[in-house]
Coordinates of C-alpha atoms in Angstrom, one line a residue:
X1422 CA -57.7 -4.2 17.9
X1423 CA -57.2 -6.0 14.6
X1424 CA -58.2 -9.6 14.4
X1425 CA -55.3 -11.9 13.4
X1426 CA -57.2 -15.2 13.4
X1427 CA -57.7 -15.4 9.6
X1428 CA -54.0 -14.9 9.0
X1429 CA -53.1 -17.6 11.5
X1430 CA -55.6 -19.9 9.8
X1431 CA -53.9 -19.3 6.4
X1432 CA -50.5 -20.1 7.7
X1433 CA -51.8 -23.3 9.2
X1434 CA -53.2 -24.4 5.9
X1435 CA -50.0 -23.6 4.1
X1436 CA -48.0 -25.6 6.6
X1437 CA -50.2 -28.6 6.1
X1438 CA -49.8 -28.3 2.3
X1439 CA -46.0 -28.2 2.7
X1440 CA -46.0 -31.3 4.9
X1441 CA -48.2 -33.1 2.3
X1442 CA -45.8 -32.1 -0.5
X1443 CA -42.8 -33.4 1.4
X1444 CA -44.5 -36.7 2.0
X1445 CA -45.4 -36.9 -1.6
X1446 CA -41.8 -36.2 -2.7
X1447 CA -40.3 -38.7 -0.3
X1448 CA -40.7 -41.8 -2.5
X1449 CA -39.1 -39.9 -5.4
X1450 CA -36.1 -38.9 -3.3
X1451 CA -35.8 -42.4 -2.0
X1452 CA -36.0 -43.7 -5.5
X1453 CA -33.1 -41.4 -6.6
X1454 CA -31.0 -42.5 -3.7
X1455 CA -31.6 -46.2 -4.4
X1456 CA -30.6 -46.0 -8.1
X1457 CA -27.1 -47.1 -7.3
X1458 CA -25.4 -49.4 -9.8
X1459 CA -22.1 -51.4 -10.0
X1460 CA -20.7 -48.6 -12.3
X1461 CA -21.4 -45.9 -9.8
X1462 CA -20.1 -48.0 -6.9
X1463 CA -16.7 -48.7 -8.5
X1464 CA -16.3 -45.1 -9.8
X1465 CA -17.1 -43.7 -6.3
X1466 CA -14.5 -46.0 -4.8
X1467 CA -11.8 -44.9 -7.2
X1468 CA -12.6 -41.2 -6.6
X1469 CA -12.2 -41.7 -2.8
X1470 CA -9.0 -43.8 -2.9
X1471 CA -7.0 -42.0 -5.7
X1472 CA -8.6 -38.6 -6.4
X1473 CA -9.1 -37.3 -2.9
X1474 CA -5.7 -35.7 -2.6
X1475 CA -4.7 -32.5 -0.6
X1476 CA -4.7 -29.3 -2.6
X1477 CA -6.0 -31.1 -5.7
X1478 CA -9.2 -30.5 -7.7
X1479 CA -10.8 -33.1 -9.9
X1480 CA -11.9 -31.8 -13.3
X1481 CA -15.2 -33.5 -14.6
X1482 CA -15.7 -33.6 -18.3
X1483 CA -19.0 -34.9 -19.9
X1484 CA -19.4 -35.9 -23.5
X1485 CA -22.5 -37.3 -25.2
X1486 CA -24.0 -37.5 -28.7
X1487 CA -27.6 -38.5 -28.0
X1488 CA -30.3 -37.4 -25.7
X1489 CA -30.4 -40.7 -23.9
X1490 CA -26.7 -40.7 -23.4
X1491 CA -26.8 -37.1 -22.0
X1492 CA -29.6 -38.2 -19.6
X1493 CA -27.6 -41.2 -18.4
X1494 CA -24.5 -39.2 -17.8
X1495 CA -26.3 -36.5 -15.9
X1496 CA -28.0 -39.2 -13.7
X1497 CA -24.5 -40.7 -13.0
X1498 CA -23.1 -37.3 -12.1
X1499 CA -26.0 -36.6 -9.8
X1500 CA -25.6 -40.0 -8.1
X1501 CA -21.9 -39.5 -7.6
X1502 CA -22.4 -36.1 -6.1
X1503 CA -25.2 -37.2 -3.7
X1504 CA -24.0 -40.6 -2.6
X1505 CA -20.2 -40.6 -3.0
X1506 CA -18.7 -37.2 -3.1
X1507 CA -20.8 -35.5 -0.4
X1508 CA -18.4 -32.6 0.0
X1509 CA -15.3 -34.8 0.6
X1510 CA -13.9 -34.3 -2.9
X1511 CA -13.2 -30.9 -4.6
X1512 CA -14.5 -31.1 -8.1
X1513 CA -14.9 -28.6 -10.9
X1514 CA -17.0 -29.1 -14.1
X1515 CA -15.6 -28.2 -17.5
X1516 CA -16.7 -24.9 -18.7
X1517 CA -16.6 -23.2 -15.3
X1518 CA -15.4 -19.6 -15.2
X1519 CA -11.8 -20.3 -14.2
X1520 CA -11.4 -23.9 -15.4
X1521 CA -8.9 -22.9 -18.1
X1522 CA -7.4 -19.7 -16.9
X1523 CA -3.8 -18.9 -17.7
X1524 CA -2.8 -19.1 -14.1
X1525 CA -4.4 -22.5 -13.7
X1526 CA -2.0 -25.4 -13.1
X1527 CA -2.3 -28.3 -15.5
X1528 CA -5.1 -30.6 -14.4
X1529 CA -3.7 -33.8 -12.9
X1530 CA -7.0 -35.6 -11.8
X1531 CA -9.5 -35.9 -14.6
X1532 CA -12.9 -37.7 -14.5
X1533 CA -14.1 -38.1 -18.1
X1534 CA -17.7 -39.3 -18.6
X1535 CA -18.6 -40.3 -22.2
X1536 CA -21.4 -42.0 -23.9
X1537 CA -19.2 -44.1 -26.1
X1538 CA -16.0 -44.1 -28.2
X1539 CA -17.2 -41.6 -30.7
X1540 CA -18.1 -39.1 -27.9
X1541 CA -14.8 -39.7 -26.2
X1542 CA -12.9 -38.8 -29.4
X1543 CA -14.3 -35.3 -29.1
X1544 CA -12.0 -34.7 -26.1
X1545 CA -8.7 -35.7 -27.8
X1546 CA -8.3 -32.3 -29.5
X1547 CA -8.5 -30.5 -26.1
X1548 CA -5.8 -32.6 -24.4
X1549 CA -2.9 -30.2 -24.5
X1550 CA 0.2 -30.1 -22.3
X1551 CA -0.7 -26.5 -21.3
X1552 CA -4.0 -27.5 -19.7
X1553 CA -3.5 -31.2 -18.7
X1554 CA -0.8 -33.1 -17.0
X1555 CA -0.3 -36.3 -19.0
X1556 CA 1.4 -37.9 -16.0
X1557 CA -1.8 -37.4 -13.9
X1558 CA -4.7 -39.7 -13.1
X1559 CA -7.4 -40.2 -15.8
X1560 CA -10.6 -42.1 -15.1
X1561 CA -12.7 -42.7 -18.2
X1562 CA -16.3 -43.9 -17.7
X1563 CA -18.3 -45.2 -20.7
X1564 CA -22.0 -45.5 -20.1
X1565 CA -22.9 -47.0 -23.5
X1566 CA -23.7 -50.7 -23.8
X1567 CA -21.9 -51.1 -27.1
X1568 CA -18.3 -51.0 -25.6
X1569 CA -16.2 -54.0 -26.6
X1570 CA -12.6 -55.1 -26.0
X1571 CA -11.8 -53.8 -29.5
X1572 CA -13.1 -50.4 -28.4
X1573 CA -10.8 -50.6 -25.3
X1574 CA -7.8 -51.4 -27.4
X1575 CA -8.5 -48.4 -29.7
X1576 CA -8.8 -46.1 -26.7
X1577 CA -5.5 -47.3 -25.3
X1578 CA -3.7 -46.8 -28.6
X1579 CA -5.0 -43.3 -28.8
X1580 CA -3.9 -42.5 -25.2
X1581 CA -0.4 -44.1 -25.8
X1582 CA 0.1 -41.8 -28.7
X1583 CA -0.3 -38.9 -26.3
X1584 CA 1.7 -40.9 -23.7
X1585 CA -1.1 -40.9 -21.1
X1586 CA -0.5 -44.1 -19.2
X1587 CA -2.1 -43.6 -15.7
X1588 CA -5.6 -44.3 -17.0
X1589 CA -8.6 -46.5 -16.0
X1590 CA -11.4 -47.2 -18.4
X1591 CA -14.7 -48.4 -16.8
X1592 CA -17.7 -49.6 -18.8
X1593 CA -20.8 -51.8 -18.3
X1594 CA -20.9 -55.2 -19.9
X1595 CA -23.7 -55.8 -22.4
X1596 CA -26.9 -57.5 -21.2
X1597 CA -27.7 -59.9 -19.6
X1598 CA -24.5 -59.4 -17.6
X1599 CA -24.9 -56.7 -14.9
X1600 CA -21.3 -56.2 -14.2
X1601 CA -18.6 -53.5 -14.7
X1602 CA -15.1 -54.1 -16.0
X1603 CA -12.1 -51.8 -15.3
X1604 CA -9.2 -51.9 -17.8
X1605 CA -5.8 -50.3 -18.0
X1606 CA -2.8 -51.0 -20.2
X1607 CA 1.0 -51.5 -20.0
X1608 CA 3.1 -50.0 -22.8
X1609 CA 6.0 -52.5 -22.0
X1610 CA 5.2 -56.1 -21.4
X1611 CA 7.0 -59.4 -22.0
X1612 CA 7.7 -59.6 -25.8
X1613 CA 6.0 -56.3 -26.5
X1614 CA 7.8 -53.0 -26.5
X1615 CA 6.0 -49.7 -26.9
X1616 CA 2.8 -51.6 -27.6
X1617 CA -0.2 -50.9 -25.3
X1618 CA -1.3 -54.2 -23.9
X1619 CA -4.8 -54.1 -22.2
X1620 CA -4.9 -55.4 -18.6
X1621 CA -8.1 -56.3 -16.8
X1622 CA -8.0 -54.7 -13.3
X1623 CA -11.3 -55.7 -11.9
X1624 CA -14.8 -57.1 -12.7
X1625 CA -17.4 -55.8 -10.3
X1626 CA -19.4 -57.2 -8.5
X1627 CA -17.9 -60.6 -9.6
X1628 CA -14.7 -59.8 -7.8
X1629 CA -15.4 -59.4 -4.1
X1630 CA -12.2 -57.5 -3.3
X1631 CA -12.6 -53.8 -4.1
X1632 CA -10.8 -51.6 -1.6
X1633 CA -7.5 -53.5 -1.8
X1634 CA -7.1 -53.1 -5.6
X1635 CA -4.3 -50.9 -7.0
X1636 CA -6.3 -49.2 -9.7
X1637 CA -3.2 -47.2 -11.0
X1638 CA -0.2 -49.5 -10.9
X1639 CA 3.3 -48.3 -11.9
X1640 CA 3.8 -48.6 -15.7
X1641 CA 7.6 -47.9 -15.6
X1642 CA 8.6 -50.4 -12.9
X1643 CA 9.7 -53.1 -15.4
X1644 CA 10.6 -52.6 -19.1
X1645 CA 11.0 -56.3 -19.6
X1646 CA 14.3 -56.0 -21.4
X1647 CA 13.1 -53.4 -24.0
X1648 CA 15.8 -51.2 -25.5
X1649 CA 15.8 -47.5 -24.6
X1650 CA 17.6 -44.8 -26.6
X1651 CA 19.7 -42.7 -24.3
X1652 CA 21.2 -39.4 -25.3
X1653 CA 24.5 -38.5 -23.8
X1654 CA 27.9 -36.9 -24.3
X1655 CA 31.1 -36.7 -22.3
X1656 CA 31.3 -34.3 -19.5
X1657 CA 33.8 -35.6 -16.9
X1658 CA 33.5 -36.7 -14.2
X1659 CA 29.7 -37.1 -14.6
X1660 CA 29.7 -39.0 -17.9
X1661 CA 32.8 -40.6 -19.5
X1662 CA 32.4 -42.2 -23.0
X1663 CA 34.2 -45.5 -23.6
X1664 CA 34.6 -47.5 -26.8
X1665 CA 34.2 -46.2 -30.3
X1666 CA 31.0 -45.1 -32.2
X1667 CA 31.3 -47.8 -34.8
X1668 CA 32.0 -50.7 -32.5
X1669 CA 29.7 -49.8 -29.6
X1670 CA 29.8 -47.0 -27.0
X1671 CA 29.8 -47.4 -23.2
X1672 CA 29.2 -44.9 -20.5
X1673 CA 31.0 -44.6 -17.1
X1674 CA 31.5 -41.8 -14.5
X1675 CA 29.1 -40.7 -11.8
X1676 CA 26.0 -40.7 -14.0
X1677 CA 27.2 -43.6 -16.1
X1678 CA 27.1 -45.8 -13.0
X1679 CA 23.7 -44.3 -12.2
X1680 CA 22.5 -45.3 -15.6
X1681 CA 23.7 -48.9 -15.1
X1682 CA 21.9 -49.1 -11.8
X1683 CA 18.7 -47.7 -13.2
X1684 CA 18.9 -50.1 -16.2
X1685 CA 19.5 -53.1 -13.9
X1686 CA 16.6 -52.1 -11.6
X1687 CA 14.1 -51.3 -14.3
X1688 CA 15.3 -54.0 -16.6
X1689 CA 16.0 -52.2 -19.9
X1690 CA 18.9 -52.2 -22.3
X1691 CA 20.8 -49.1 -23.3
X1692 CA 21.4 -47.7 -26.8
X1693 CA 23.6 -44.6 -26.6
X1694 CA 23.1 -41.6 -28.9
X1695 CA 25.4 -38.5 -29.1
X1696 CA 24.1 -35.0 -30.0
X1697 CA 25.4 -34.1 -33.5
X1698 CA 27.9 -31.3 -34.1
X1699 CA 29.2 -31.4 -30.5
X1700 CA 26.2 -29.3 -29.4
X1701 CA 26.1 -31.1 -26.0
X1702 CA 23.3 -29.7 -23.9
X1703 CA 22.0 -27.3 -26.5
X1704 CA 19.4 -24.7 -26.2
X1705 CA 15.9 -25.4 -24.9
X1706 CA 13.6 -23.6 -27.3
X1707 CA 10.8 -26.1 -28.1
X1708 CA 10.8 -26.6 -31.9
X1709 CA 14.0 -24.5 -32.2
X1710 CA 15.9 -26.5 -29.6
X1711 CA 19.4 -27.8 -30.3
X1712 CA 21.7 -30.5 -28.9
X1713 CA 20.3 -32.8 -26.2
X1714 CA 17.2 -30.6 -25.8
X1715 CA 16.2 -31.1 -29.4
X1716 CA 16.8 -34.9 -29.2
X1717 CA 14.5 -35.2 -26.2
X1718 CA 11.9 -32.8 -27.5
X1719 CA 11.6 -34.5 -30.9
X1720 CA 11.7 -37.9 -29.2
X1721 CA 14.8 -39.0 -31.0
X1722 CA 15.9 -40.5 -27.6
X1723 CA 13.8 -41.9 -24.7
X1724 CA 15.8 -40.0 -22.1
X1725 CA 19.1 -38.2 -21.8
X1726 CA 21.8 -38.2 -19.2
X1727 CA 24.7 -35.7 -19.2
X1728 CA 25.0 -33.3 -16.3
X1729 CA 21.8 -31.4 -16.8
X1730 CA 20.5 -28.8 -14.4
X1731 CA 17.4 -26.7 -13.6
X1732 CA 16.5 -23.7 -15.7
X1733 CA 13.3 -21.8 -16.6
X1734 CA 13.6 -22.8 -20.3
X1735 CA 13.8 -26.5 -19.5
X1736 CA 11.0 -26.3 -17.0
X1737 CA 8.8 -25.0 -19.8
X1738 CA 9.5 -28.1 -21.9
X1739 CA 10.4 -30.7 -19.2
X1740 CA 9.1 -31.7 -15.9
X1741 CA 11.8 -31.8 -13.2
X1742 CA 12.2 -34.9 -11.2
X1743 CA 14.2 -35.7 -8.0
X1744 CA 17.7 -34.2 -7.5
X1745 CA 20.5 -36.7 -7.3
X1746 CA 23.4 -34.3 -7.0
X1747 CA 23.6 -30.8 -5.6
X1748 CA 26.5 -28.3 -5.9
X1749 CA 27.0 -24.6 -5.5
X1750 CA 27.4 -21.8 -8.0
X1751 CA 31.0 -20.4 -7.7
X1752 CA 31.2 -16.7 -8.1
X1753 CA 34.7 -15.1 -8.4
X1754 CA 34.6 -11.5 -7.0
X1755 CA 37.4 -8.9 -6.7
X1756 CA 38.9 -8.1 -3.3
X1757 CA 37.4 -5.4 -1.3
X1758 CA 38.4 -1.8 -2.0
X1759 CA 41.1 -0.2 0.2
X1760 CA 40.0 1.9 3.2
X1761 CA 40.4 5.6 2.8
X1762 CA 42.3 7.7 5.3
X1763 CA 39.0 9.1 6.7
X1764 CA 37.6 5.5 7.1
X1765 CA 40.8 4.4 8.9
X1766 CA 40.5 7.3 11.3
X1767 CA 36.9 6.5 12.3
X1768 CA 37.2 2.7 12.0
X1769 CA 38.0 1.9 15.7
X1770 CA 34.6 3.1 16.9
X1771 CA 31.2 2.2 15.7
X1772 CA 28.9 4.9 14.2
X1773 CA 26.7 4.8 17.3
X1774 CA 29.6 5.6 19.6
X1775 CA 30.9 8.4 17.4
X1776 CA 27.4 9.8 17.5
X1777 CA 27.4 9.8 21.3
X1778 CA 30.8 11.6 21.4
X1779 CA 29.8 14.3 19.0
X1780 CA 26.5 14.7 20.9
X1781 CA 28.4 15.4 24.2
X1782 CA 30.7 17.9 22.4
X1783 CA 27.7 19.6 20.9
X1784 CA 25.9 19.9 24.3
X1785 CA 29.0 21.3 25.9
X1786 CA 29.6 23.9 23.3
X1787 CA 25.9 24.8 23.3
X1788 CA 26.0 25.4 27.1
X1789 CA 29.1 27.6 26.7
X1790 CA 27.4 29.7 24.0
X1791 CA 24.2 30.0 26.1
X1792 CA 26.2 31.3 29.1
X1793 CA 28.0 34.1 27.2
X1794 CA 25.2 36.6 27.9
X1795 CA 24.5 35.4 31.5
X1796 CA 27.4 36.2 33.8
X1797 CA 25.8 34.4 36.8
X1798 CA 25.3 31.2 34.8
X1799 CA 28.8 31.4 33.3
X1800 CA 30.3 31.8 36.7
X1801 CA 28.3 28.7 37.9
X1802 CA 29.2 26.4 34.9
X1803 CA 32.7 27.6 34.0
X1804 CA 34.1 29.4 36.9
X1805 CA 36.1 32.6 37.2
X1806 CA 39.3 33.4 35.1
X1807 CA 38.7 30.6 32.5
X1808 CA 39.2 31.7 29.0
X1809 CA 38.3 29.8 25.8
X1810 CA 36.2 27.0 27.5
X1811 CA 35.3 25.5 24.1
X1812 CA 39.0 25.0 23.3
X1813 CA 39.5 23.5 26.7
X1814 CA 36.9 20.8 26.0
X1815 CA 38.8 19.8 22.8
X1816 CA 42.2 19.9 24.6
X1817 CA 41.0 17.4 27.1
X1818 CA 39.4 15.2 24.4
X1819 CA 42.8 14.9 22.7
X1820 CA 44.8 14.4 26.0
X1821 CA 46.3 17.9 26.3
X1822 CA 46.6 19.7 29.7
X1823 CA 44.7 22.8 30.6
X1824 CA 46.5 26.2 31.2
X1825 CA 44.2 27.0 34.1
X1826 CA 41.7 25.1 36.1
X1827 CA 38.3 26.5 37.2
X1828 CA 37.9 27.7 40.8
X1829 CA 34.3 26.8 41.7
X1830 CA 33.3 23.4 43.1
X1831 CA 30.6 22.6 40.4
X1832 CA 32.9 23.5 37.4
X1833 CA 35.6 21.3 38.9
X1834 CA 33.1 18.4 39.3
X1835 CA 32.2 18.7 35.6
X1836 CA 35.9 18.9 34.7
X1837 CA 36.6 15.6 36.6
X1838 CA 33.7 13.8 34.8
X1839 CA 34.9 15.0 31.4
X1840 CA 38.5 14.1 32.1
X1841 CA 37.5 10.5 33.1
X1842 CA 35.4 10.1 30.0
X1843 CA 38.1 11.4 27.7
X1844 CA 40.6 9.1 29.4
X1845 CA 38.5 6.0 28.8
X1846 CA 37.8 7.1 25.2
X1847 CA 41.5 7.6 24.5
X1848 CA 42.5 4.2 25.9
X1849 CA 39.8 2.4 24.1
X1850 CA 40.5 4.2 20.8
X1851 CA 44.2 3.4 21.0
X1852 CA 43.5 -0.3 21.7
X1853 CA 41.0 -0.6 18.9
X1854 CA 43.2 1.2 16.5
X1855 CA 46.1 -1.2 17.3
X1856 CA 43.9 -4.2 16.4
X1857 CA 42.5 -2.5 13.3
X1858 CA 46.0 -1.8 11.9
X1859 CA 46.9 -5.5 12.2
X1860 CA 44.0 -6.5 10.0
X1861 CA 43.7 -6.2 6.2
X1862 CA 43.5 -2.7 4.9
X1863 CA 40.6 -3.5 2.5
X1864 CA 36.9 -3.9 2.9
X1865 CA 35.6 -7.5 3.1
X1866 CA 34.9 -9.0 -0.4
X1867 CA 31.3 -9.2 -1.6
X1868 CA 29.7 -12.2 -0.1
X1869 CA 26.1 -12.1 -1.5
X1870 CA 24.4 -11.2 -4.7
X1871 CA 22.9 -8.2 -2.9
X1872 CA 26.4 -6.9 -2.2
X1873 CA 27.3 -7.3 -5.9
X1874 CA 24.2 -5.3 -6.8
X1875 CA 24.9 -2.5 -4.4
X1876 CA 28.5 -2.2 -5.6
X1877 CA 27.4 -1.7 -9.2
X1878 CA 29.8 -4.4 -10.5
X1879 CA 29.5 -5.9 -13.9
X1880 CA 29.3 -9.6 -14.7
X1881 CA 31.4 -11.9 -16.9
X1882 CA 29.3 -15.0 -17.0
X1883 CA 29.4 -18.3 -18.8
X1884 CA 26.5 -19.4 -20.9
X1885 CA 25.7 -22.4 -18.7
X1886 CA 25.4 -20.1 -15.6
X1887 CA 23.5 -17.4 -17.3
X1888 CA 20.1 -19.0 -16.7
X1889 CA 20.5 -18.5 -12.9
X1890 CA 20.3 -14.8 -13.4
X1891 CA 17.7 -14.5 -16.1
X1892 CA 14.8 -14.1 -13.7
X1893 CA 16.5 -10.9 -12.6
X1894 CA 16.4 -8.5 -15.6
X1895 CA 18.3 -5.8 -13.7
X1896 CA 21.3 -8.1 -13.2
X1897 CA 21.1 -9.5 -16.7
X1898 CA 21.4 -6.0 -18.2
X1899 CA 24.9 -5.8 -16.8
X1900 CA 26.1 -9.0 -18.5
X1901 CA 28.7 -8.7 -21.3
X1902 CA 30.1 -5.4 -20.1
X1903 CA 33.4 -4.8 -18.3
X1904 CA 34.7 -2.4 -15.8
X1905 CA 38.4 -2.1 -14.9
X1906 CA 37.9 -1.7 -11.1
X1907 CA 34.8 -3.7 -10.3
X1908 CA 34.3 -7.0 -12.2
X1909 CA 32.5 -10.1 -11.0
X1910 CA 33.3 -13.4 -12.8
X1911 CA 31.7 -16.7 -12.7
X1912 CA 33.4 -20.1 -13.2
X1913 CA 34.9 -20.4 -16.6
X1914 CA 36.2 -16.8 -16.9
X1915 CA 39.8 -15.8 -16.3
X1916 CA 40.5 -12.2 -15.7
X1917 CA 43.5 -10.1 -14.8
X1918 CA 41.9 -8.5 -11.7
X1919 CA 42.9 -10.2 -8.4
X1920 CA 40.0 -12.3 -7.4
X1921 CA 38.6 -14.2 -4.5
X1922 CA 36.2 -17.2 -4.8
X1923 CA 33.0 -16.9 -2.9
X1924 CA 30.4 -19.8 -2.8
X1925 CA 26.8 -18.8 -2.8
X1926 CA 23.5 -19.3 -4.6
X1927 CA 23.0 -23.1 -4.3
X1928 CA 21.9 -24.8 -7.5
X1929 CA 21.0 -28.3 -8.4
X1930 CA 23.1 -29.8 -11.2
X1931 CA 22.6 -33.5 -11.7
X1932 CA 18.8 -33.2 -11.6
X1933 CA 16.6 -36.0 -13.0
X1934 CA 14.3 -34.6 -15.6
X1935 CA 11.0 -35.9 -16.9
X1936 CA 9.4 -34.4 -20.0
X1937 CA 5.8 -33.7 -20.1
X1938 CA 5.5 -36.7 -22.5
X1939 CA 6.9 -39.1 -19.9
X1940 CA 10.6 -39.2 -20.9
X1941 CA 13.4 -38.8 -18.5
X1942 CA 16.6 -36.7 -18.5
X1943 CA 19.3 -36.9 -15.9
X1944 CA 21.9 -34.4 -15.1
X1945 CA 24.1 -30.2 -14.3
X1946 CA 24.8 -28.2 -17.4

């Protein structure tokens, strides 16, 4: 037998060495755990209170220009991960494999760690609407000790140019103060319109209250009487223009009253602007937009109101808000086609019942044919002296008498059953046919878009309703053509074909819109 005592001795020595290494590393691990600072405390609290959202991932961006700054930022990240995040917050570092994939939704929770202002400026070129939601939460942490209030003011001016307002800037005060200040800004304040005014949120640990602080207050709750340019045009009854362009315009109607209520609640004055050349809503095509869409996209107006609705083109440029009015798309369809004589004949019974009747006839005829070459079986099923039994089955089905009845008991029993069945079928058929002849002699009109597709009808559609069908290229290919018998019209088209109005496909005109730059549109066009 082989001796295993030397191997056991080696394992014992290895275990002792591992225990000694763990005890040697314990002070280092404890030192890392205890390196908490006011900056890490306040950043950790903000991450837990505002960034820990369902189905939301926080993007972490790190920028530095010196080796000391890079080391300080990495220590802060390690401290946040070990002592604050601890698996309760889903984060993703910039540069990960799928951080900027085409399918990735714009980032709405961003933690930006920078050494100073110069390092922070390196991020500005990457802040695009395609990758980042400018209405999201931004937490900027500066670890350098050279940050001053002038630096904070420059940062807020840079962010306001990009219309990023939900932002907190945290930085450490220069020595000997061992405190952290958190700043945000308000673009509208008493006496200042569109000017970012810094606002001190918290000084930690001088301020003892930390969890009850609203780190991201609303910035659009009060405009302090500042004038806002409003794009609009007349589209009754939603918006009705009053007054004259030279002497001052007013707005009434459903959305005119809505505008007055919003202006009174948010405390801003209204300066109405009308799209040139009567373009009204216009086309949403980014730099090639027209009408109201161009005015909003180019920031000629702060927001627009004028019966605007949801569309894929506007969603690419604007961010939809809450719906304040919902209606239905009205589709005018032709009446159903007339029933053919064959359809009228078979209409009283359902296809299942007709299938059962023809199945019984087929079984009877099959039994008669089978008994032709077997006299004994024929005598048992049909009886003696009966000629043309197949014709007799059809005679009874249509209510005609038989020229001669069978003589056997079993054939007479089958005859009684068949007569009773035919009698019930005839009575039910006549009653159903009487009710059917009292109804319309046409098929029901098309009630859904699927019915329209199956019918092969063509569309006459207004430009405002076209966007509801653009996600369906097969349907869109039929637009602009005509067919004399089958034509589907949408509201705004008058045709000579007798039509019937069918309500379907709910849409949401009168939708509040918010652009990706923070502007607001209201509306249904």
